[in-house]
Short mmCIF file of C-alpha atoms in Angstrom, two decimals:
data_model
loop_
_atom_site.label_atom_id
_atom_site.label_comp_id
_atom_site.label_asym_id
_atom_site.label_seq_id
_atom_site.Cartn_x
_atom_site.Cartn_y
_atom_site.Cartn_z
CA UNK A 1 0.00 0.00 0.00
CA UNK A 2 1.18 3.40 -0.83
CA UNK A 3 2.22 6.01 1.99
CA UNK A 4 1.34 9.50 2.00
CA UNK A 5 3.50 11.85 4.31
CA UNK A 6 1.89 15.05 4.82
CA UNK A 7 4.38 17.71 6.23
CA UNK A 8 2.43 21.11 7.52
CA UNK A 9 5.15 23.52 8.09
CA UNK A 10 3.77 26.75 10.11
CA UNK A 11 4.37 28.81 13.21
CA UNK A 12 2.47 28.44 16.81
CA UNK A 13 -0.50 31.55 16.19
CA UNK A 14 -0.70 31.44 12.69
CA UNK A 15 -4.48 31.47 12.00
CA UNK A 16 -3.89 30.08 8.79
CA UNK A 17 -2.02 27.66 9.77
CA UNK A 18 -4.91 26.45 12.22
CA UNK A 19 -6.98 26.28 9.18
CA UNK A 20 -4.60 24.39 7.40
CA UNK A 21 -4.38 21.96 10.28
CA UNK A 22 -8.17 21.71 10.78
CA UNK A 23 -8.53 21.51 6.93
CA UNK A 24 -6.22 18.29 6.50
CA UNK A 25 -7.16 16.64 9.72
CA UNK A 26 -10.82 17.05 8.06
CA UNK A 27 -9.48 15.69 4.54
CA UNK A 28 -7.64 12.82 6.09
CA UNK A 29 -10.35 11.40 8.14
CA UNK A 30 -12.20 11.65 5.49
CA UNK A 31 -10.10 9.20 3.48
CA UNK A 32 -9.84 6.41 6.56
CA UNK A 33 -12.18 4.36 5.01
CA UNK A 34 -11.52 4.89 1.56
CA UNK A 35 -10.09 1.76 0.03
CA UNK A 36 -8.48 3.14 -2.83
CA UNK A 37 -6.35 6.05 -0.17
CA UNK A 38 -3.32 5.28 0.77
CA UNK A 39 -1.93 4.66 4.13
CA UNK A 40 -1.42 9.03 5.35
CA UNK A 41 1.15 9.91 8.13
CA UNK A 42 1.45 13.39 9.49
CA UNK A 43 3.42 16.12 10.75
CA UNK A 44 3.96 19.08 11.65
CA UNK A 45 7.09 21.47 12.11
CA UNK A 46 7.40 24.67 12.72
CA UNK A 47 9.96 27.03 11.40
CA UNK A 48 10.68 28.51 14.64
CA UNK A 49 12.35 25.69 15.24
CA UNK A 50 14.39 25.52 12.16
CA UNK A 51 16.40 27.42 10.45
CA UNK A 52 16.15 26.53 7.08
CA UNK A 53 12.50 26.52 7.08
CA UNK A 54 12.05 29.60 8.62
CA UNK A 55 14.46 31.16 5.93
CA UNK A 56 12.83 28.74 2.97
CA UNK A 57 9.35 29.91 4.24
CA UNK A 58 8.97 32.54 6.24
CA UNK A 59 6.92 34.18 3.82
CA UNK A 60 4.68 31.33 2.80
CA UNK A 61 3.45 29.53 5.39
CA UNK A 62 1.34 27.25 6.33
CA UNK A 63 2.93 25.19 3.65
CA UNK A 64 2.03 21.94 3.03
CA UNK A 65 4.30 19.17 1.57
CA UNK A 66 2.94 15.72 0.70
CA UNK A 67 6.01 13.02 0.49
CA UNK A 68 8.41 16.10 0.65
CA UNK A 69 7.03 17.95 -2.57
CA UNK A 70 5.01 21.42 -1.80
CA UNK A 71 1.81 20.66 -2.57
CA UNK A 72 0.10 24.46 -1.38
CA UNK A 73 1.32 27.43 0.56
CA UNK A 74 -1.20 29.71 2.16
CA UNK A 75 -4.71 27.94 2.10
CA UNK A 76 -5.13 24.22 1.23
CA UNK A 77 -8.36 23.53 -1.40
CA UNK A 78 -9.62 20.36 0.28
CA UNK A 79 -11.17 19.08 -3.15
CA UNK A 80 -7.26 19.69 -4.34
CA UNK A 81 -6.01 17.72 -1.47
CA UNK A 82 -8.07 15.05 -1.45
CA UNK A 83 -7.15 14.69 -5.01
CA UNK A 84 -3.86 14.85 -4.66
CA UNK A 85 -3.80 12.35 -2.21
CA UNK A 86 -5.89 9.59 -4.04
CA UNK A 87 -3.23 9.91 -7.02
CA UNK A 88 0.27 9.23 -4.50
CA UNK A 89 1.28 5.53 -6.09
#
């Protein structure tokens, strides 16, 4: 079974980045039962705590990778998503 490894990369009170977190947790569950999704793992970093994110994306968070590949910055279509997701081989 495929994996799917969603990476949400934000800042502690960033509303968007709430939304974004909401917004995926909302996609994902979505998906559980959904034969044909693969298996999702997720996390989340912020780039307070790094460096290299904060320089790669201070301007663009939340930012959402899926297996290390931006996927959206900003705000996260869920029809997009969801899509997205049900292609990852």
């Amino acid at each position: 079974m495929p994996t799917a490894h969603l990476t949400l990369i934000g800042k502690p009170g960033c509303h968007l980045c709430d939304d974004a977190r909401d917004l995926v947790g909302s996609v994902v569950a979505k998906l559980a039962d959904d034969v044909s999704a693969p298996r999702i793992t997720f996390e989340e970093l912020s780039i307070l705590d790094d460096a290299e994110l904060h320089e790669l994306y201070l301007e663009d968070i939340p930012v959402l990778l899926i297996n290390g590949k931006v996927h959206n910055y900003w705000r996260i279509d869920p029809v997009r998503l969801r899509t997205a997701l049900l292609e990852v081989s």
